[in-house]
JSON list of C-alpha atoms and ligand atoms in Angstrom, two decimals:
[
{"chain": "J", "resi": 1, "resn": "MET", "atom": "CA", "xyz": [-0.01, 0.00, 0.01]},
{"chain": "J", "resi": 2, "resn": "PHE", "atom": "CA", "xyz": [1.37, 3.44, -0.94]},
{"chain": "J", "resi": 3, "resn": "THR", "atom": "CA", "xyz": [1.56, 5.71, 2.13]},
{"chain": "J", "resi": 4, "resn": "TYR", "atom": "CA", "xyz": [3.03, 9.19, 2.16]},
{"chain": "J", "resi": 5, "resn": "ASP", "atom": "CA", "xyz": [3.68, 10.63, 5.62]},
{"chain": "J", "resi": 6, "resn": "LEU", "atom": "CA", "xyz": [2.60, 14.30, 5.88]},
{"chain": "J", "resi": 7, "resn": "GLY", "atom": "CA", "xyz": [3.79, 14.61, 9.49]},
{"chain": "J", "resi": 8, "resn": "GLU", "atom": "CA", "xyz": [1.77, 15.50, 12.59]},
{"chain": "J", "resi": 9, "resn": "GLY", "atom": "CA", "xyz": [-0.22, 12.23, 12.39]},
{"chain": "J", "resi": 10, "resn": "ALA", "atom": "CA", "xyz": [-1.38, 12.82, 8.82]},
{"chain": "J", "resi": 11, "resn": "ALA", "atom": "CA", "xyz": [-0.76, 10.61, 5.81]},
{"chain": "J", "resi": 12, "resn": "LEU", "atom": "CA", "xyz": [-1.87, 10.16, 2.21]},
{"chain": "J", "resi": 13, "resn": "GLN", "atom": "CA", "xyz": [-2.76, 6.69, 0.85]},
{"chain": "J", "resi": 14, "resn": "ILE", "atom": "CA", "xyz": [-3.88, 5.71, -2.63]},
{"chain": "J", "resi": 15, "resn": "LEU", "atom": "CA", "xyz": [-7.53, 4.72, -2.26]},
{"chain": "J", "resi": 16, "resn": "GLU", "atom": "CA", "xyz": [-7.87, 0.96, -2.44]},
{"chain": "J", "resi": 17, "resn": "LEU", "atom": "CA", "xyz": [-10.92, -1.27, -2.46]},
{"chain": "J", "resi": 18, "resn": "HIS", "atom": "CA", "xyz": [-10.44, -2.51, 1.11]},
{"chain": "J", "resi": 19, "resn": "GLN", "atom": "CA", "xyz": [-11.04, 1.13, 2.21]},
{"chain": "J", "resi": 20, "resn": "ALA", "atom": "CA", "xyz": [-14.56, 1.25, 0.71]},
{"chain": "J", "resi": 21, "resn": "SER", "atom": "CA", "xyz": [-16.25, 0.95, 4.12]},
{"chain": "J", "resi": 22, "resn": "ALA", "atom": "CA", "xyz": [-14.07, 3.69, 5.62]},
{"chain": "J", "resi": 23, "resn": "LEU", "atom": "CA", "xyz": [-14.88, 5.90, 2.65]},
{"chain": "J", "resi": 24, "resn": "LEU", "atom": "CA", "xyz": [-18.61, 5.29, 2.95]},
{"chain": "J", "resi": 25, "resn": "GLU", "atom": "CA", "xyz": [-18.56, 5.97, 6.70]},
{"chain": "J", "resi": 26, "resn": "PHE", "atom": "CA", "xyz": [-16.59, 9.18, 6.15]},
{"chain": "J", "resi": 27, "resn": "VAL", "atom": "CA", "xyz": [-19.05, 10.34, 3.47]},
{"chain": "J", "resi": 28, "resn": "LYS", "atom": "CA", "xyz": [-22.07, 9.47, 5.63]},
{"chain": "J", "resi": 29, "resn": "GLU", "atom": "CA", "xyz": [-20.64, 11.52, 8.54]},
{"chain": "J", "resi": 30, "resn": "ASN", "atom": "CA", "xyz": [-19.90, 14.50, 6.29]},
{"chain": "J", "resi": 31, "resn": "ARG", "atom": "CA", "xyz": [-22.66, 14.19, 3.70]},
{"chain": "J", "resi": 32, "resn": "GLU", "atom": "CA", "xyz": [-24.25, 17.55, 4.27]},
{"chain": "J", "resi": 33, "resn": "TYR", "atom": "CA", "xyz": [-20.92, 19.41, 4.50]},
{"chain": "J", "resi": 34, "resn": "LEU", "atom": "CA", "xyz": [-19.50, 17.80, 1.33]},
{"chain": "J", "resi": 35, "resn": "GLY", "atom": "CA", "xyz": [-22.76, 17.47, -0.58]},
{"chain": "J", "resi": 36, "resn": "LYS", "atom": "CA", "xyz": [-23.19, 21.22, -0.55]},
{"chain": "J", "resi": 37, "resn": "TRP", "atom": "CA", "xyz": [-20.41, 21.45, -3.11]},
{"chain": "J", "resi": 38, "resn": "MET", "atom": "CA", "xyz": [-19.86, 17.96, -4.56]},
{"chain": "J", "resi": 39, "resn": "GLY", "atom": "CA", "xyz": [-22.54, 15.85, -6.13]},
{"chain": "J", "resi": 40, "resn": "TRP", "atom": "CA", "xyz": [-20.82, 12.51, -5.67]},
{"chain": "J", "resi": 41, "resn": "ALA", "atom": "CA", "xyz": [-20.90, 12.88, -1.91]},
{"chain": "J", "resi": 42, "resn": "LYS", "atom": "CA", "xyz": [-24.72, 13.01, -2.10]},
{"chain": "J", "resi": 43, "resn": "ASP", "atom": "CA", "xyz": [-24.91, 10.07, -4.48]},
{"chain": "J", "resi": 44, "resn": "MET", "atom": "CA", "xyz": [-22.61, 7.68, -2.56]},
{"chain": "J", "resi": 45, "resn": "GLN", "atom": "CA", "xyz": [-25.12, 5.60, -0.52]},
{"chain": "J", "resi": 46, "resn": "THR", "atom": "CA", "xyz": [-23.88, 2.02, -0.46]},
{"chain": "J", "resi": 47, "resn": "ARG", "atom": "CA", "xyz": [-20.67, 0.09, -0.15]},
{"chain": "J", "resi": 48, "resn": "GLU", "atom": "CA", "xyz": [-20.96, -0.70, -3.86]},
{"chain": "J", "resi": 49, "resn": "ASP", "atom": "CA", "xyz": [-21.10, 3.03, -4.62]},
{"chain": "J", "resi": 50, "resn": "ALA", "atom": "CA", "xyz": [-17.94, 3.54, -2.54]},
{"chain": "J", "resi": 51, "resn": "GLU", "atom": "CA", "xyz": [-16.22, 0.64, -4.34]},
{"chain": "J", "resi": 52, "resn": "GLY", "atom": "CA", "xyz": [-17.26, 2.09, -7.70]},
{"chain": "J", "resi": 53, "resn": "PHE", "atom": "CA", "xyz": [-15.72, 5.46, -6.75]},
{"chain": "J", "resi": 54, "resn": "ILE", "atom": "CA", "xyz": [-12.46, 3.78, -5.72]},
{"chain": "J", "resi": 55, "resn": "LYS", "atom": "CA", "xyz": [-12.40, 1.65, -8.85]},
{"chain": "J", "resi": 56, "resn": "ARG", "atom": "CA", "xyz": [-12.78, 4.71, -10.97]},
{"chain": "J", "resi": 57, "resn": "GLY", "atom": "CA", "xyz": [-9.73, 6.20, -9.19]},
{"chain": "J", "resi": 58, "resn": "LEU", "atom": "CA", "xyz": [-7.70, 3.06, -9.70]},
{"chain": "J", "resi": 59, "resn": "THR", "atom": "CA", "xyz": [-8.66, 2.90, -13.37]},
{"chain": "J", "resi": 60, "resn": "ARG", "atom": "CA", "xyz": [-7.59, 6.50, -13.87]},
{"chain": "J", "resi": 61, "resn": "PHE", "atom": "CA", "xyz": [-4.34, 5.80, -11.99]},
{"chain": "J", "resi": 62, "resn": "ASN", "atom": "CA", "xyz": [-3.62, 2.90, -14.36]},
{"chain": "J", "resi": 63, "resn": "GLU", "atom": "CA", "xyz": [-4.36, 5.10, -17.33]},
{"chain": "J", "resi": 64, "resn": "ASN", "atom": "CA", "xyz": [-2.44, 8.22, -16.44]},
{"chain": "J", "resi": 65, "resn": "GLY", "atom": "CA", "xyz": [-0.40, 7.67, -13.28]},
{"chain": "J", "resi": 66, "resn": "LEU", "atom": "CA", "xyz": [-2.32, 10.23, -11.21]},
{"chain": "J", "resi": 67, "resn": "PRO", "atom": "CA", "xyz": [-3.63, 8.64, -7.96]},
{"chain": "J", "resi": 68, "resn": "TRP", "atom": "CA", "xyz": [-6.83, 9.29, -6.03]},
{"chain": "J", "resi": 69, "resn": "VAL", "atom": "CA", "xyz": [-5.81, 9.41, -2.41]},
{"chain": "J", "resi": 70, "resn": "GLY", "atom": "CA", "xyz": [-7.41, 9.37, 0.98]},
{"chain": "J", "resi": 71, "resn": "ILE", "atom": "CA", "xyz": [-6.12, 11.74, 3.60]},
{"chain": "J", "resi": 72, "resn": "TRP", "atom": "CA", "xyz": [-5.78, 10.03, 6.95]},
{"chain": "J", "resi": 73, "resn": "LEU", "atom": "CA", "xyz": [-5.35, 11.69, 10.34]},
{"chain": "J", "resi": 74, "resn": "GLU", "atom": "CA", "xyz": [-4.50, 9.58, 13.38]},
{"chain": "J", "resi": 75, "resn": "GLY", "atom": "CA", "xyz": [-5.65, 6.49, 11.50]},
{"chain": "J", "resi": 76, "resn": "ARG", "atom": "CA", "xyz": [-9.06, 7.89, 10.51]},
{"chain": "J", "resi": 77, "resn": "MET", "atom": "CA", "xyz": [-10.10, 9.00, 7.06]},
{"chain": "J", "resi": 78, "resn": "ALA", "atom": "CA", "xyz": [-10.11, 12.79, 7.02]},
{"chain": "J", "resi": 79, "resn": "GLY", "atom": "CA", "xyz": [-10.51, 13.65, 3.34]},
{"chain": "J", "resi": 80, "resn": "GLY", "atom": "CA", "xyz": [-9.26, 13.02, -0.14]},
{"chain": "J", "resi": 81, "resn": "ILE", "atom": "CA", "xyz": [-7.75, 14.33, -3.33]},
{"chain": "J", "resi": 82, "resn": "LEU", "atom": "CA", "xyz": [-8.48, 13.26, -6.91]},
{"chain": "J", "resi": 83, "resn": "PHE", "atom": "CA", "xyz": [-7.33, 14.11, -10.41]},
{"chain": "J", "resi": 84, "resn": "PHE", "atom": "CA", "xyz": [-9.46, 14.44, -13.52]},
{"chain": "J", "resi": 85, "resn": "PRO", "atom": "CA", "xyz": [-8.31, 12.86, -16.81]},
{"chain": "J", "resi": 86, "resn": "VAL", "atom": "CA", "xyz": [-5.20, 14.23, -18.46]},
{"chain": "J", "resi": 87, "resn": "ASP", "atom": "CA", "xyz": [-5.62, 16.27, -21.63]},
{"chain": "J", "resi": 88, "resn": "GLU", "atom": "CA", "xyz": [-2.58, 14.98, -23.43]},
{"chain": "J", "resi": 89, "resn": "ALA", "atom": "CA", "xyz": [-2.70, 17.55, -26.21]},
{"chain": "J", "resi": 90, "resn": "ILE", "atom": "CA", "xyz": [-1.85, 20.25, -23.67]},
{"chain": "J", "resi": 91, "resn": "ASN", "atom": "CA", "xyz": [-0.31, 18.19, -20.85]},
{"chain": "J", "resi": 92, "resn": "SER", "atom": "CA", "xyz": [-2.95, 19.34, -18.40]},
{"chain": "J", "resi": 93, "resn": "THR", "atom": "CA", "xyz": [-5.09, 17.89, -15.66]},
{"chain": "J", "resi": 94, "resn": "GLU", "atom": "CA", "xyz": [-7.49, 19.15, -13.01]},
{"chain": "J", "resi": 95, "resn": "ILE", "atom": "CA", "xyz": [-7.52, 18.54, -9.25]},
{"chain": "J", "resi": 96, "resn": "GLY", "atom": "CA", "xyz": [-10.36, 18.07, -6.79]},
{"chain": "J", "resi": 97, "resn": "TYR", "atom": "CA", "xyz": [-10.29, 17.77, -2.94]},
{"chain": "J", "resi": 98, "resn": "TRP", "atom": "CA", "xyz": [-12.36, 17.49, 0.19]},
{"chain": "J", "resi": 99, "resn": "LEU", "atom": "CA", "xyz": [-11.99, 17.34, 3.97]},
{"chain": "J", "resi": 100, "resn": "GLY", "atom": "CA", "xyz": [-14.23, 16.21, 6.78]},
{"chain": "J", "resi": 101, "resn": "GLN", "atom": "CA", "xyz": [-15.84, 19.05, 8.66]},
{"chain": "J", "resi": 102, "resn": "GLN", "atom": "CA", "xyz": [-14.05, 18.14, 11.93]},
{"chain": "J", "resi": 103, "resn": "VAL", "atom": "CA", "xyz": [-10.55, 18.58, 10.46]},
{"chain": "J", "resi": 104, "resn": "ALA", "atom": "CA", "xyz": [-11.14, 21.72, 8.41]},
{"chain": "J", "resi": 105, "resn": "GLY", "atom": "CA", "xyz": [-9.45, 25.00, 9.34]},
{"chain": "J", "resi": 106, "resn": "ARG", "atom": "CA", "xyz": [-6.02, 23.78, 10.27]},
{"chain": "J", "resi": 107, "resn": "GLY", "atom": "CA", "xyz": [-4.10, 23.80, 7.00]},
{"chain": "J", "resi": 108, "resn": "LEU", "atom": "CA", "xyz": [-4.29, 20.05, 6.37]},
{"chain": "J", "resi": 109, "resn": "MET", "atom": "CA", "xyz": [-5.60, 20.41, 2.82]},
{"chain": "J", "resi": 110, "resn": "THR", "atom": "CA", "xyz": [-3.06, 23.01, 1.84]},
{"chain": "J", "resi": 111, "resn": "ARG", "atom": "CA", "xyz": [-0.31, 20.71, 3.10]},
{"chain": "J", "resi": 112, "resn": "ALA", "atom": "CA", "xyz": [-1.75, 17.61, 1.39]},
{"chain": "J", "resi": 113, "resn": "LEU", "atom": "CA", "xyz": [-2.17, 19.38, -1.93]},
{"chain": "J", "resi": 114, "resn": "ARG", "atom": "CA", "xyz": [1.39, 20.73, -1.88]},
{"chain": "J", "resi": 115, "resn": "SER", "atom": "CA", "xyz": [2.56, 17.14, -1.68]},
{"chain": "J", "resi": 116, "resn": "MET", "atom": "CA", "xyz": [0.13, 15.79, -4.28]},
{"chain": "J", "resi": 117, "resn": "LEU", "atom": "CA", "xyz": [0.97, 18.47, -6.85]},
{"chain": "J", "resi": 118, "resn": "ARG", "atom": "CA", "xyz": [4.38, 16.82, -7.22]},
{"chain": "J", "resi": 119, "resn": "TYR", "atom": "CA", "xyz": [2.65, 14.02, -9.08]},
{"chain": "J", "resi": 120, "resn": "PRO", "atom": "CA", "xyz": [1.53, 16.02, -12.10]},
{"chain": "J", "resi": 121, "resn": "PHE", "atom": "CA", "xyz": [4.40, 18.44, -12.13]},
{"chain": "J", "resi": 122, "resn": "GLU", "atom": "CA", "xyz": [7.43, 16.40, -11.06]},
{"chain": "J", "resi": 123, "resn": "PHE", "atom": "CA", "xyz": [6.63, 12.76, -11.85]},
{"chain": "J", "resi": 124, "resn": "LEU", "atom": "CA", "xyz": [4.49, 13.23, -14.97]},
{"chain": "J", "resi": 125, "resn": "LYS", "atom": "CA", "xyz": [5.99, 16.51, -16.16]},
{"chain": "J", "resi": 126, "resn": "LEU", "atom": "CA", "xyz": [2.59, 17.98, -16.94]},
{"chain": "J", "resi": 127, "resn": "ASN", "atom": "CA", "xyz": [2.41, 21.67, -17.79]},
{"chain": "J", "resi": 128, "resn": "ARG", "atom": "CA", "xyz": [-0.84, 22.71, -16.14]},
{"chain": "J", "resi": 129, "resn": "VAL", "atom": "CA", "xyz": [-3.09, 21.80, -13.24]},
{"chain": "J", "resi": 130, "resn": "GLY", "atom": "CA", "xyz": [-6.52, 23.38, -13.29]},
{"chain": "J", "resi": 131, "resn": "LEU", "atom": "CA", "xyz": [-8.97, 23.76, -10.42]},
{"chain": "J", "resi": 132, "resn": "GLN", "atom": "CA", "xyz": [-12.62, 24.75, -10.46]},
{"chain": "J", "resi": 133, "resn": "ALA", "atom": "CA", "xyz": [-14.88, 25.72, -7.55]},
{"chain": "J", "resi": 134, "resn": "ASP", "atom": "CA", "xyz": [-18.38, 27.02, -7.18]},
{"chain": "J", "resi": 135, "resn": "VAL", "atom": "CA", "xyz": [-17.89, 30.81, -7.04]},
{"chain": "J", "resi": 136, "resn": "ARG", "atom": "CA", "xyz": [-19.50, 30.74, -3.58]},
{"chain": "J", "resi": 137, "resn": "ASN", "atom": "CA", "xyz": [-17.10, 28.13, -2.23]},
{"chain": "J", "resi": 138, "resn": "ILE", "atom": "CA", "xyz": [-14.90, 30.64, -0.44]},
{"chain": "J", "resi": 139, "resn": "ARG", "atom": "CA", "xyz": [-12.87, 28.03, 1.50]},
{"chain": "J", "resi": 140, "resn": "SER", "atom": "CA", "xyz": [-12.00, 26.08, -1.64]},
{"chain": "J", "resi": 141, "resn": "ARG", "atom": "CA", "xyz": [-11.07, 29.23, -3.51]},
{"chain": "J", "resi": 142, "resn": "ALA", "atom": "CA", "xyz": [-8.88, 30.27, -0.55]},
{"chain": "J", "resi": 143, "resn": "VAL", "atom": "CA", "xyz": [-7.05, 26.94, -0.81]},
{"chain": "J", "resi": 144, "resn": "ALA", "atom": "CA", "xyz": [-6.35, 27.56, -4.50]},
{"chain": "J", "resi": 145, "resn": "GLU", "atom": "CA", "xyz": [-5.06, 31.07, -3.81]},
{"chain": "J", "resi": 146, "resn": "ARG", "atom": "CA", "xyz": [-2.97, 29.96, -0.82]},
{"chain": "J", "resi": 147, "resn": "LEU", "atom": "CA", "xyz": [-1.27, 27.43, -3.08]},
{"chain": "J", "resi": 148, "resn": "GLY", "atom": "CA", "xyz": [-0.41, 30.06, -5.68]},
{"chain": "J", "resi": 149, "resn": "PHE", "atom": "CA", "xyz": [-2.96, 29.18, -8.35]},
{"chain": "J", "resi": 150, "resn": "THR", "atom": "CA", "xyz": [-3.90, 32.02, -10.68]},
{"chain": "J", "resi": 151, "resn": "PHE", "atom": "CA", "xyz": [-7.58, 32.99, -10.92]},
{"chain": "J", "resi": 152, "resn": "GLU", "atom": "CA", "xyz": [-8.55, 32.79, -14.62]},
{"chain": "J", "resi": 153, "resn": "GLY", "atom": "CA", "xyz": [-12.14, 33.88, -14.47]},
{"chain": "J", "resi": 154, "resn": "ILE", "atom": "CA", "xyz": [-15.67, 32.61, -14.05]},
{"chain": "J", "resi": 155, "resn": "ARG", "atom": "CA", "xyz": [-17.27, 30.05, -16.32]},
{"chain": "J", "resi": 156, "resn": "ARG", "atom": "CA", "xyz": [-20.90, 31.11, -16.00]},
{"chain": "J", "resi": 157, "resn": "GLN", "atom": "CA", "xyz": [-23.55, 28.40, -15.52]},
{"chain": "J", "resi": 158, "resn": "SER", "atom": "CA", "xyz": [-21.05, 25.75, -16.53]},
{"chain": "J", "resi": 159, "resn": "TRP", "atom": "CA", "xyz": [-21.96, 23.07, -13.96]},
{"chain": "J", "resi": 160, "resn": "MET", "atom": "CA", "xyz": [-25.19, 21.50, -12.74]},
{"chain": "J", "resi": 161, "resn": "HIS", "atom": "CA", "xyz": [-25.46, 20.82, -9.01]},
{"chain": "J", "resi": 162, "resn": "ASP", "atom": "CA", "xyz": [-28.67, 19.97, -7.17]},
{"chain": "J", "resi": 163, "resn": "GLY", "atom": "CA", "xyz": [-30.68, 20.84, -10.26]},
{"chain": "J", "resi": 164, "resn": "GLN", "atom": "CA", "xyz": [-29.18, 24.33, -10.44]},
{"chain": "J", "resi": 165, "resn": "LEU", "atom": "CA", "xyz": [-26.77, 25.85, -12.92]},
{"chain": "J", "resi": 166, "resn": "ILE", "atom": "CA", "xyz": [-23.63, 26.95, -11.07]},
{"chain": "J", "resi": 167, "resn": "ASP", "atom": "CA", "xyz": [-20.98, 29.56, -11.93]},
{"chain": "J", "resi": 168, "resn": "LEU", "atom": "CA", "xyz": [-17.50, 28.06, -11.57]},
{"chain": "J", "resi": 169, "resn": "ALA", "atom": "CA", "xyz": [-14.40, 30.05, -10.55]},
{"chain": "J", "resi": 170, "resn": "THR", "atom": "CA", "xyz": [-11.47, 28.61, -12.49]},
{"chain": "J", "resi": 171, "resn": "TYR", "atom": "CA", "xyz": [-7.83, 28.58, -11.44]},
{"chain": "J", "resi": 172, "resn": "SER", "atom": "CA", "xyz": [-4.62, 27.14, -12.82]},
{"chain": "J", "resi": 173, "resn": "LEU", "atom": "CA", "xyz": [-1.05, 26.57, -11.87]},
{"chain": "J", "resi": 174, "resn": "LEU", "atom": "CA", "xyz": [1.62, 26.12, -14.54]},
{"chain": "J", "resi": 175, "resn": "ALA", "atom": "CA", "xyz": [4.76, 24.02, -14.27]},
{"chain": "J", "resi": 176, "resn": "HIS", "atom": "CA", "xyz": [7.15, 27.00, -14.29]},
{"chain": "J", "resi": 177, "resn": "GLU", "atom": "CA", "xyz": [5.10, 28.66, -11.54]},
{"chain": "J", "resi": 178, "resn": "TRP", "atom": "CA", "xyz": [5.22, 25.47, -9.48]},
{"chain": "J", "resi": 179, "resn": "ARG", "atom": "CA", "xyz": [9.02, 25.33, -9.85]},
{"chain": "J", "resi": 180, "resn": "GLU", "atom": "CA", "xyz": [9.30, 28.98, -8.82]},
{"chain": "J", "resi": 181, "resn": "LEU", "atom": "CA", "xyz": [7.13, 28.33, -5.73]},
{"chain": "J", "resi": 182, "resn": "GLN", "atom": "CA", "xyz": [9.40, 25.45, -4.72]},
{"chain": "J", "resi": 183, "resn": "GLN", "atom": "CA", "xyz": [12.37, 27.82, -4.58]},
{"chain": "J", "resi": 184, "resn": "HIS", "atom": "CA", "xyz": [10.77, 30.07, -1.93]},
{"chain": "R", "resi": 1, "resn": "COA", "atom": "C1", "xyz": [-12.27, 23.08, 0.49]},
{"chain": "R", "resi": 1, "resn": "COA", "atom": "C2", "xyz": [-11.81, 22.57, 1.82]},
{"chain": "R", "resi": 1, "resn": "COA", "atom": "C3", "xyz": [-10.96, 21.31, 1.65]},
{"chain": "R", "resi": 1, "resn": "COA", "atom": "C4", "xyz": [-10.97, 23.65, 2.50]},
{"chain": "R", "resi": 1, "resn": "COA", "atom": "O1", "xyz": [-10.66, 23.25, 3.81]},
{"chain": "R", "resi": 1, "resn": "COA", "atom": "P1", "xyz": [-9.81, 24.19, 4.75]},
{"chain": "R", "resi": 1, "resn": "COA", "atom": "O2", "xyz": [-9.77, 23.57, 6.07]},
{"chain": "R", "resi": 1, "resn": "COA", "atom": "O3", "xyz": [-10.27, 25.59, 4.62]},
{"chain": "R", "resi": 1, "resn": "COA", "atom": "O4", "xyz": [-8.35, 24.12, 4.09]},
{"chain": "R", "resi": 1, "resn": "COA", "atom": "P2", "xyz": [-7.00, 23.83, 4.82]},
{"chain": "R", "resi": 1, "resn": "COA", "atom": "O5", "xyz": [-7.00, 22.49, 5.44]},
{"chain": "R", "resi": 1, "resn": "COA", "atom": "O6", "xyz": [-5.94, 24.15, 3.86]},
{"chain": "R", "resi": 1, "resn": "COA", "atom": "O7", "xyz": [-7.03, 24.89, 6.06]},
{"chain": "R", "resi": 1, "resn": "COA", "atom": "C5", "xyz": [-6.95, 26.25, 5.81]},
{"chain": "R", "resi": 1, "resn": "COA", "atom": "C6", "xyz": [-7.39, 26.95, 7.05]},
{"chain": "R", "resi": 1, "resn": "COA", "atom": "O8", "xyz": [-6.54, 26.56, 8.11]},
{"chain": "R", "resi": 1, "resn": "COA", "atom": "C7", "xyz": [-5.83, 27.71, 8.59]},
{"chain": "R", "resi": 1, "resn": "COA", "atom": "N1", "xyz": [-4.47, 27.24, 8.84]},
{"chain": "R", "resi": 1, "resn": "COA", "atom": "C8", "xyz": [-4.01, 26.93, 10.12]},
{"chain": "R", "resi": 1, "resn": "COA", "atom": "N2", "xyz": [-2.75, 26.50, 10.00]},
{"chain": "R", "resi": 1, "resn": "COA", "atom": "C9", "xyz": [-2.36, 26.54, 8.72]},
{"chain": "R", "resi": 1, "resn": "COA", "atom": "C10", "xyz": [-1.21, 26.20, 8.00]},
{"chain": "R", "resi": 1, "resn": "COA", "atom": "N3", "xyz": [-0.11, 25.74, 8.65]},
{"chain": "R", "resi": 1, "resn": "COA", "atom": "N4", "xyz": [-1.15, 26.31, 6.66]},
{"chain": "R", "resi": 1, "resn": "COA", "atom": "C11", "xyz": [-2.24, 26.79, 6.01]},
{"chain": "R", "resi": 1, "resn": "COA", "atom": "N5", "xyz": [-3.43, 27.10, 6.63]},
{"chain": "R", "resi": 1, "resn": "COA", "atom": "C12", "xyz": [-3.51, 27.00, 7.97]},
{"chain": "R", "resi": 1, "resn": "COA", "atom": "C13", "xyz": [-5.90, 28.72, 7.50]},
{"chain": "R", "resi": 1, "resn": "COA", "atom": "O9", "xyz": [-5.78, 30.05, 7.99]},
{"chain": "R", "resi": 1, "resn": "COA", "atom": "C14", "xyz": [-7.28, 28.45, 6.94]},
{"chain": "R", "resi": 1, "resn": "COA", "atom": "O10", "xyz": [-8.29, 28.93, 7.79]},
{"chain": "R", "resi": 1, "resn": "COA", "atom": "P3", "xyz": [-9.09, 30.28, 7.38]},
{"chain": "R", "resi": 1, "resn": "COA", "atom": "O11", "xyz": [-9.69, 30.02, 6.01]},
{"chain": "R", "resi": 1, "resn": "COA", "atom": "O12", "xyz": [-10.12, 30.36, 8.44]},
{"chain": "R", "resi": 1, "resn": "COA", "atom": "O13", "xyz": [-8.11, 31.38, 7.39]},
{"chain": "R", "resi": 1, "resn": "COA", "atom": "C15", "xyz": [-13.01, 22.24, 2.79]},
{"chain": "R", "resi": 1, "resn": "COA", "atom": "O14", "xyz": [-13.70, 23.46, 2.98]},
{"chain": "R", "resi": 1, "resn": "COA", "atom": "C16", "xyz": [-13.96, 21.19, 2.20]},
{"chain": "R", "resi": 1, "resn": "COA", "atom": "O15", "xyz": [-13.62, 20.02, 2.14]},
{"chain": "R", "resi": 1, "resn": "COA", "atom": "N6", "xyz": [-15.15, 21.60, 1.78]},
{"chain": "R", "resi": 1, "resn": "COA", "atom": "C17", "xyz": [-16.16, 20.70, 1.28]},
{"chain": "R", "resi": 1, "resn": "COA", "atom": "C18", "xyz": [-15.74, 20.05, -0.02]},
{"chain": "R", "resi": 1, "resn": "COA", "atom": "C19", "xyz": [-15.29, 21.06, -1.06]},
{"chain": "R", "resi": 1, "resn": "COA", "atom": "O16", "xyz": [-15.80, 22.13, -1.13]},
{"chain": "R", "resi": 1, "resn": "COA", "atom": "N7", "xyz": [-14.31, 20.70, -1.86]},
{"chain": "R", "resi": 1, "resn": "COA", "atom": "C20", "xyz": [-13.78, 21.56, -2.89]},
{"chain": "R", "resi": 1, "resn": "COA", "atom": "C21", "xyz": [-14.63, 21.45, -4.13]},
{"chain": "R", "resi": 1, "resn": "COA", "atom": "S1", "xyz": [-14.00, 22.56, -5.37]}
]
């Protein structure tokens, strides 16, 4: 099992099928908090759903080498990070992330993402990582800005969530910007 130690009791692990129950429990505990912004957290109701989610991550990992990971804190699932498919024409991917309500507000996601961004930029030599958040998702946008992503603009009514068209704030980080950030 791949484990990356983030320090202070936190670790990243590639999501594997034996963690389906832990994932389902985590989502159940945080359904309202996560479901406000992410449709899949509302839809995941059964162990089979959780396994399907993890399988999708493992399939993507086999295809493009970008893992979907769980964030663990003191042995309990605390959140996760995923990547969207790679656009090979422009060497670009997109990143998504979530935390449990109990562990928000202490910098865990910022730390976890700093580590995970090494995958696209350092291991796969991609040129761009995009990130999109509901314009009203202030905490998610703050994470993007804290990590040095550049705000590109708003894609109006470009996403459907809970039967409503949502405006998405879009951000990106380019490889040369990532390298410059590593030097500070
Ligand atoms: C988006 C989400 C992961 C952000 O969580 P978060 O806890 O704000 O992010 P971090 O773990 O990086 O913590 C940052 C907070 O910890 C504080 N913090 C404390 N120590 C810190 C440190 N060493 N480094 C950075 N931040 C630190 C920051 O000041 C910030 O708090 P503030 O916004 O009140 O100033 C979380 O809100 C979430 O999961 N939401 C639901 C799902 C979701 O929206 N996902 C994104 C979809 S686009």
